[in-house]
XYZ file of C-alpha atoms in Angstrom:
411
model
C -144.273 33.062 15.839
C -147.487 32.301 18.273
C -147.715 34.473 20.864
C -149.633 33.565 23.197
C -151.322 35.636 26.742
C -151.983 33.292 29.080
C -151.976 33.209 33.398
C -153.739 30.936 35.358
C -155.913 28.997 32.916
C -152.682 27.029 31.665
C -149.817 26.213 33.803
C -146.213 26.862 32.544
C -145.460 23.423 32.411
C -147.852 22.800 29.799
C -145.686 20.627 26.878
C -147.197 22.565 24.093
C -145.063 25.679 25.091
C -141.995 23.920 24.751
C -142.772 24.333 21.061
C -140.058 26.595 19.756
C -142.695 28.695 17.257
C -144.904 29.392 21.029
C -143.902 32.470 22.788
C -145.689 32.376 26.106
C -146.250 35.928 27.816
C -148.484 36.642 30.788
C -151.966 38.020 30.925
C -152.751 39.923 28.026
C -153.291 44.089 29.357
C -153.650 47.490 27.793
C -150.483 48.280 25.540
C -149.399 44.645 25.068
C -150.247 44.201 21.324
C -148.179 47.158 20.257
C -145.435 45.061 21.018
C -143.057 45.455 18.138
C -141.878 41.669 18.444
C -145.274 40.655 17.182
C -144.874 41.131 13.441
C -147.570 41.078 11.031
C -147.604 37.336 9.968
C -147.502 36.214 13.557
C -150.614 34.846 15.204
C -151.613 36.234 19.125
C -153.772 33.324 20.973
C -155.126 35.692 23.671
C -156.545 33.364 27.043
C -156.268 35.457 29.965
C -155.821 39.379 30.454
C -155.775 41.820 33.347
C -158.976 44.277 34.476
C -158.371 44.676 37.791
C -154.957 44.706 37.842
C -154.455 46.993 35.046
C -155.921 48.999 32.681
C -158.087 46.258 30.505
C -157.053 45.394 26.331
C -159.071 47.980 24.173
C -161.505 46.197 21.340
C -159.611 48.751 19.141
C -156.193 46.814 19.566
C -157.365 44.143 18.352
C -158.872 45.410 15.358
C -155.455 47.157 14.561
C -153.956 44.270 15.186
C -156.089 42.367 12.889
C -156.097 44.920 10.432
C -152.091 44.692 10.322
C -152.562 40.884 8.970
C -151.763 39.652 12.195
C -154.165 36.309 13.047
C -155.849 36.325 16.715
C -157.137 33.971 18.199
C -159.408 34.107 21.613
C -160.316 31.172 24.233
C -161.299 30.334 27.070
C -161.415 33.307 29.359
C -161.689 37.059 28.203
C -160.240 35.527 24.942
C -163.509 33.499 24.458
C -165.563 36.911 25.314
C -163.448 38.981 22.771
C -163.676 36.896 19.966
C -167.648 36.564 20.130
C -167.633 40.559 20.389
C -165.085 40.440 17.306
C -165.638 37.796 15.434
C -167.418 39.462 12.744
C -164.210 41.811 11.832
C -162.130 39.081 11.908
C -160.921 37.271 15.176
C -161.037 33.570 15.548
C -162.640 32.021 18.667
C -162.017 28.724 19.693
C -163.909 26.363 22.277
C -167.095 25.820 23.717
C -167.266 28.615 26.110
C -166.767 31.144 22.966
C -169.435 29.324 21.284
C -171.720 29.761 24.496
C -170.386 33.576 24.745
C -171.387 34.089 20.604
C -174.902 32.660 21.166
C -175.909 34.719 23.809
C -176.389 31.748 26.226
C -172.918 33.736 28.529
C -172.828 37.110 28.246
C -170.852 38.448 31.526
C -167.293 38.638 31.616
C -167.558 37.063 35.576
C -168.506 33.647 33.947
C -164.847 33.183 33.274
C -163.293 35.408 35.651
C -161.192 34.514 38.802
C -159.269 35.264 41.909
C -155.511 34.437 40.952
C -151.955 34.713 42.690
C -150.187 38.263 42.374
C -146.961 36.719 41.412
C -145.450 33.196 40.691
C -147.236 31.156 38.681
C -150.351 33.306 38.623
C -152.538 30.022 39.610
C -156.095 30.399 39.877
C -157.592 30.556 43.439
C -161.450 30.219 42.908
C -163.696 28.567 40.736
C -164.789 30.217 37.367
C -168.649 29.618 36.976
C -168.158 28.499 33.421
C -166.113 25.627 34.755
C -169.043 25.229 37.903
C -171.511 25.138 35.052
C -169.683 22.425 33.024
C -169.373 20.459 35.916
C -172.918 20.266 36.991
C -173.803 19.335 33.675
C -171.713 16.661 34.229
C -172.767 15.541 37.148
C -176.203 15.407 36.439
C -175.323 13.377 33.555
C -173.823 10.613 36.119
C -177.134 11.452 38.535
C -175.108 12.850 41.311
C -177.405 15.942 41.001
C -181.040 16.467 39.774
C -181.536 18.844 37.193
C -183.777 21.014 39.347
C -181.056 21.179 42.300
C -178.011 22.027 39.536
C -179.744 25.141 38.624
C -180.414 25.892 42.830
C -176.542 25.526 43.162
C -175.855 27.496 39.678
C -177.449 30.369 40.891
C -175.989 30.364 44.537
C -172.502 29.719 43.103
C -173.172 33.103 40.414
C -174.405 35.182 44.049
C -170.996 34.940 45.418
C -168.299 37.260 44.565
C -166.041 35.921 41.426
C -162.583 36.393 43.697
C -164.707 35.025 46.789
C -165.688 31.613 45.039
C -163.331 29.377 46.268
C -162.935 25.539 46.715
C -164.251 26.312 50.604
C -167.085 28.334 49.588
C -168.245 25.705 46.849
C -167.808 23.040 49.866
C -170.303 25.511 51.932
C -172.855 26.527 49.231
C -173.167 22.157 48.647
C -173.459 21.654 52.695
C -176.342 24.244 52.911
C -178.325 22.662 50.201
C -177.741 18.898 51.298
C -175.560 18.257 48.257
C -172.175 16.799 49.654
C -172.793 14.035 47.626
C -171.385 16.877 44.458
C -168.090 17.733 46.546
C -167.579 14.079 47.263
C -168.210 13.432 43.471
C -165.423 15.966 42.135
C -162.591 14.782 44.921
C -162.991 11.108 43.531
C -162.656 12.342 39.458
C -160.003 14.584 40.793
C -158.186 11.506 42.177
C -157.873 10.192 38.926
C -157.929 13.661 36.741
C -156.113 16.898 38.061
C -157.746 18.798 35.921
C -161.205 17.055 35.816
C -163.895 19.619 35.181
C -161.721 22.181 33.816
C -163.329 23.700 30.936
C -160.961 26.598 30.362
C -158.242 24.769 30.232
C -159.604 22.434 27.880
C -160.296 24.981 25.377
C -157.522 26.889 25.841
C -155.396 23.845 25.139
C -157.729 23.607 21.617
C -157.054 27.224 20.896
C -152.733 26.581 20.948
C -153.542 23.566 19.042
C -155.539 25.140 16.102
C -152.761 28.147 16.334
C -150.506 25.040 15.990
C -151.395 23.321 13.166
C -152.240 26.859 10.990
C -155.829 27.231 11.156
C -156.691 29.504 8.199
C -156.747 32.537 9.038
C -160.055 34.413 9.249
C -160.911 37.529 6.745
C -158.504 40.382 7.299
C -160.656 43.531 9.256
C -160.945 46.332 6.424
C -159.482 49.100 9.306
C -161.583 51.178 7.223
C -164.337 50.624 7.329
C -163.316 49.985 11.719
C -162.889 53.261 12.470
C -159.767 52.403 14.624
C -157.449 54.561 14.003
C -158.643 57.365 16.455
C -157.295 60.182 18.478
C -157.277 57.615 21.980
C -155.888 54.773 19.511
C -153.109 56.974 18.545
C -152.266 58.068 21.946
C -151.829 54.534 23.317
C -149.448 53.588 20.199
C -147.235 56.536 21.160
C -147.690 55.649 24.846
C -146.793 52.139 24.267
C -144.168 52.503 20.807
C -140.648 51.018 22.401
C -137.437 50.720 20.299
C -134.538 48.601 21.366
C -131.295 50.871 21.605
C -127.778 49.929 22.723
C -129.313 46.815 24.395
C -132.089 48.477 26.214
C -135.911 48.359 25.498
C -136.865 52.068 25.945
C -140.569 54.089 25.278
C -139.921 56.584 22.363
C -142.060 59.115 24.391
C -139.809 58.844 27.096
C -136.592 58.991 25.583
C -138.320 62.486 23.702
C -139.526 63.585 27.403
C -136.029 62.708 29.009
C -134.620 65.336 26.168
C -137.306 68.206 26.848
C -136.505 68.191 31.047
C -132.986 67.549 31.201
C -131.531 68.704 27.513
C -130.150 72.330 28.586
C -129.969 72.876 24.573
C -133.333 71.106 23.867
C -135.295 74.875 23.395
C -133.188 75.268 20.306
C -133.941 71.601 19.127
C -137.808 72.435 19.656
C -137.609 75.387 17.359
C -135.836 73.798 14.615
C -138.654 71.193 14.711
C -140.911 73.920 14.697
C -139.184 75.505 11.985
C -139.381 72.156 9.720
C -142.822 71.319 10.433
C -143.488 74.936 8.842
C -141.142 74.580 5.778
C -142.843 71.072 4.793
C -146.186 71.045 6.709
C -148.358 67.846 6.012
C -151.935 69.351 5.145
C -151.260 70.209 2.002
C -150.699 73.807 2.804
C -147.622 76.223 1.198
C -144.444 75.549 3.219
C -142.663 78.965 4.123
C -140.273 79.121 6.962
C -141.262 79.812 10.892
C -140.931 83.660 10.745
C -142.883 84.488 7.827
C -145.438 82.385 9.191
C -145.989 84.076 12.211
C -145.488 87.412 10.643
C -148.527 86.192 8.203
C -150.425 85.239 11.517
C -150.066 88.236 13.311
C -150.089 90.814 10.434
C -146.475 92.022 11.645
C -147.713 93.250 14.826
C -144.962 95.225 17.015
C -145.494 92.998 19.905
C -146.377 89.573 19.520
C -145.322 86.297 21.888
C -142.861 84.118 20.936
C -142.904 81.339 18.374
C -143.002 78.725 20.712
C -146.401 80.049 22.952
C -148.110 80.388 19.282
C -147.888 77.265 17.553
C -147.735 74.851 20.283
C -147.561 71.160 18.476
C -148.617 67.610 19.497
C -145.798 65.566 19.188
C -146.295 62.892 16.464
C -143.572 59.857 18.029
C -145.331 57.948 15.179
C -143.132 60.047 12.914
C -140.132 58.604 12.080
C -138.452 62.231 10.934
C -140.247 63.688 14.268
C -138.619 61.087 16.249
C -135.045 61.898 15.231
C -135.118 65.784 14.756
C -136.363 65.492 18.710
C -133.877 62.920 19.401
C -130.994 64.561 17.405
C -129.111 65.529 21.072
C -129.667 62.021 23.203
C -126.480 60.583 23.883
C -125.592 57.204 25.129
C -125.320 58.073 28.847
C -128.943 59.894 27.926
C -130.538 56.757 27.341
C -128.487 54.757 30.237
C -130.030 57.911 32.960
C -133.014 56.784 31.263
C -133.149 53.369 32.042
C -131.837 53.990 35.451
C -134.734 56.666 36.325
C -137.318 54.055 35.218
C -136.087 51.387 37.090
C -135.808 53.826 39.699
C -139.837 53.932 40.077
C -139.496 49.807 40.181
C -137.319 49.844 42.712
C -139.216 52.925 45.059
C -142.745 50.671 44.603
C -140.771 47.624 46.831
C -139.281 50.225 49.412
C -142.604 52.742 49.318
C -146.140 50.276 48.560
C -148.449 51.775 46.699
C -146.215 54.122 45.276
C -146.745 55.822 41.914
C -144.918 58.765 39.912
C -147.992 60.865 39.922
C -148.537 60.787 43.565
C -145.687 62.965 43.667
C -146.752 66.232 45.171
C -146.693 68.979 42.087
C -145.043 71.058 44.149
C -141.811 69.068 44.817
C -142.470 68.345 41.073
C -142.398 72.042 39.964
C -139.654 72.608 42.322
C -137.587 70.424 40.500
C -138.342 71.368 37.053
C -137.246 75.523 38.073
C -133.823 73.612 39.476
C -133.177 72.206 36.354
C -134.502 74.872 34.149
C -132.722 77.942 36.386
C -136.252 79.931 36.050
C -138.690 81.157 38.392
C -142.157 80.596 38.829
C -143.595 83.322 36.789
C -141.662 81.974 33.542
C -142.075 77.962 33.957
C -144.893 78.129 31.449
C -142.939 79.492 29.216
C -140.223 77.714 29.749
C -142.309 74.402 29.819
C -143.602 75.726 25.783
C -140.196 76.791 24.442
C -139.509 72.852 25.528
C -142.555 72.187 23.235
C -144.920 71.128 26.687
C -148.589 72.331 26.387
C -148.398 73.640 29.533
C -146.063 73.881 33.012
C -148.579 71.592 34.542
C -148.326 69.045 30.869
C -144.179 69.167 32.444
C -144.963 68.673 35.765
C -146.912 65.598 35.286
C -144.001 64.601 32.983
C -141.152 65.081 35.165
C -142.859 62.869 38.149
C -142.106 60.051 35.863
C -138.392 60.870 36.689
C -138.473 62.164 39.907
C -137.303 58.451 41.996
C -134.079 58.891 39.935
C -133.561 62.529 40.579
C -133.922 61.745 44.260
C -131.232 58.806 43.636
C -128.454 60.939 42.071
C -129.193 63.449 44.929
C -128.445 60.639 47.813
């Protein structure tokens, strides 16, 4: 399978994604490459991606990627960028503006940026420079332009804004220097080409095609030798790790969060894992069960907290036995509330713009989590470790996510 991120440097309609082995997915953004439908033979041909948006693609998911076997290819837009940052470890570029980004001769990520719809077909509103600069090389090549007034309008087309370079501005920039003549120039090839002077899409069109016909792959990263795999790497993968249950596509970490708030048992479930993790720890150490261990720890000390305020433990949800000793209590209707609370946040951002979970005032948030919990404020912290939370605060951030819901089954 070819998956490929793409917005507004293709348009749907393209006939290469009618291919059945092309699955076509908006602009690439942070998470989207732990997507568990992307297995390790498949290629990714990434085009366009989200900075502004959303939080950007990290290098270091693309390495991981590559290291998994998986072939990527980059293009046209932050594709083309990426792959002359990557190339070396193993990421294909393809097209002249990732052979301009890999000699030096583009180096900023506005040369292929621009201003694009919100929804729809995500169509591009403003000119990319890359596509400005291809186009004045063409047109001095049919002497509409002199070379010495391409680079004048080159540089007064890179002054302007990347989301404020549009078709009108272009027209202005070409007025003020006497060079209508240019404007008058792209209408008439436009006439006969839509998509005359459109660079991107040209090499993004290449970039399918090589994915296409199989280009060998390039030499697998050696993760390593990458250095990759780091604490922030492994956060995102548990941030982003989904598994499809009874027909819905659900976050692991919030399926395992959904259990700690709202799992009037899940205390006892928390200490069992607690108890297992000290039975058959994974350093090497000698496994002995929970109580000797913190009898060893404290030197059988008359008073001592509980277990749960002692060894407070990360949870690994890239642990498959983790993952179901945590989960060994979710029910059905569990993961249907859970569905319906996300959704819920989906459905409060239309009625409330702007809105996001963690806006949520901590206070309603805390007031919520002593409801559910039946304790007062003195003993949420405790309450919040016993559910194995770092802190009251770690489960107040963590019960905003579900908050739009809560308020739903309230109405």
């Amino acid at each position: 399978m070819i998956h490929v991120y793409v917005g507004p440097t293709l348009h749907p309609d393209e006939l290469l994604f009618s291919d059945p082995s092309v699955r076509r997915l908006p602009p690439v953004r942070h998470g989207d490459l732990f997507d568990h439908a992307i297995a390790d033979t498949d290629t990714v041909v990434l085009i366009d991606g989200l900075y502004h948006q959303a939080a950007a693609l990290r290098h270091k998911e693309i390495l991981a990627a590559l290291a998994r076997g998986i072939r990527v290819l980059g293009a046209a837009s932050i594709g083309a960028l990426r792959a002359a940052e990557l190339h070396r470890f193993g990421m294909r570029g393809v097209g002249g503006i990732f052979r301009r980004y890999l000699s030096g001769e583009l180096t900023g990520d506005d040369e292929v940026a621009v201003g694009q719809a919100p929804d729809g077909d995500r169509q591009a509103l403003t000119w990319p420079l890359v596509n400005l600069r291809y186009v004045l090389d063409l047109a001095q090549q049919d002497g509409v332009v002199s070379a010495a007034m391409a680079t004048v309008l080159l540089e007064e087309f890179r002054a302007v804004y990347y989301p404020q370079r549009t078709e009108s501005a272009v027209r202005a920039i070409c007025r003020s220097h006497h060079a209508t003549a240019l404007t008058v120039w792209i209408g008439e090839r436009r006439t006969v080409d839509p998509y005359f002077g459109d660079l991107k899409r040209l090499d993004a069109l290449k970039a399918l095609r090589a994915a296409l016909s199989g280009l060998e792959p390039a030499l697998q990263a050696r993760a390593d030798a990458l250095h990759w795999d780091t604490p922030y790497f492994r956060r995102w993968h548990a941030h982003f790790a989904t598994e499809h249950v009874d027909g819905l596509e659900l976050p692991t970490a919030l399926r395992i969060a959904y259990q700690q708030i709202f799992d009037p048992d899940f205390p006892q479930v928390w200490h069992d894992h607690l108890d297992q993790l000290s039975v058959h720890p994974d350093d090497g150490e000698p496994g002995m069960p929970l109580p000797e261990r913190m009898a060893r720890l404290t030197g059988n000390a008359t008073s001592t907290p509980p277990l749960h305020v002692v060894f407070r433990i990360p949870v690994d949800v890239q642990d498959e036995n983790t993952v179901k000793r945590l989960l060994a209590n979710e029910s059905a209707p569990d993961r249907t509330s859970l569905a319906r609370y996300l959704a819920a946040n989906d459905d409060t951002r239309h009625t409330i713009p702007g809105f996001l979970p963690e806006t949520i005032k901590d206070t309603e948030a805390q007031r919520t989590l002593q409801q559910l919990w039946r304790c007062p404020p003195a003993a949420l912290d405790d309450a919040a470790a016993a559910r194995g939370f770092r802190s009251a605060a770690h489960a107040i951030d963590t019960v905003k996510i579900f908050m739009a819901g809560v308020l739903d089954d309230q109405i």
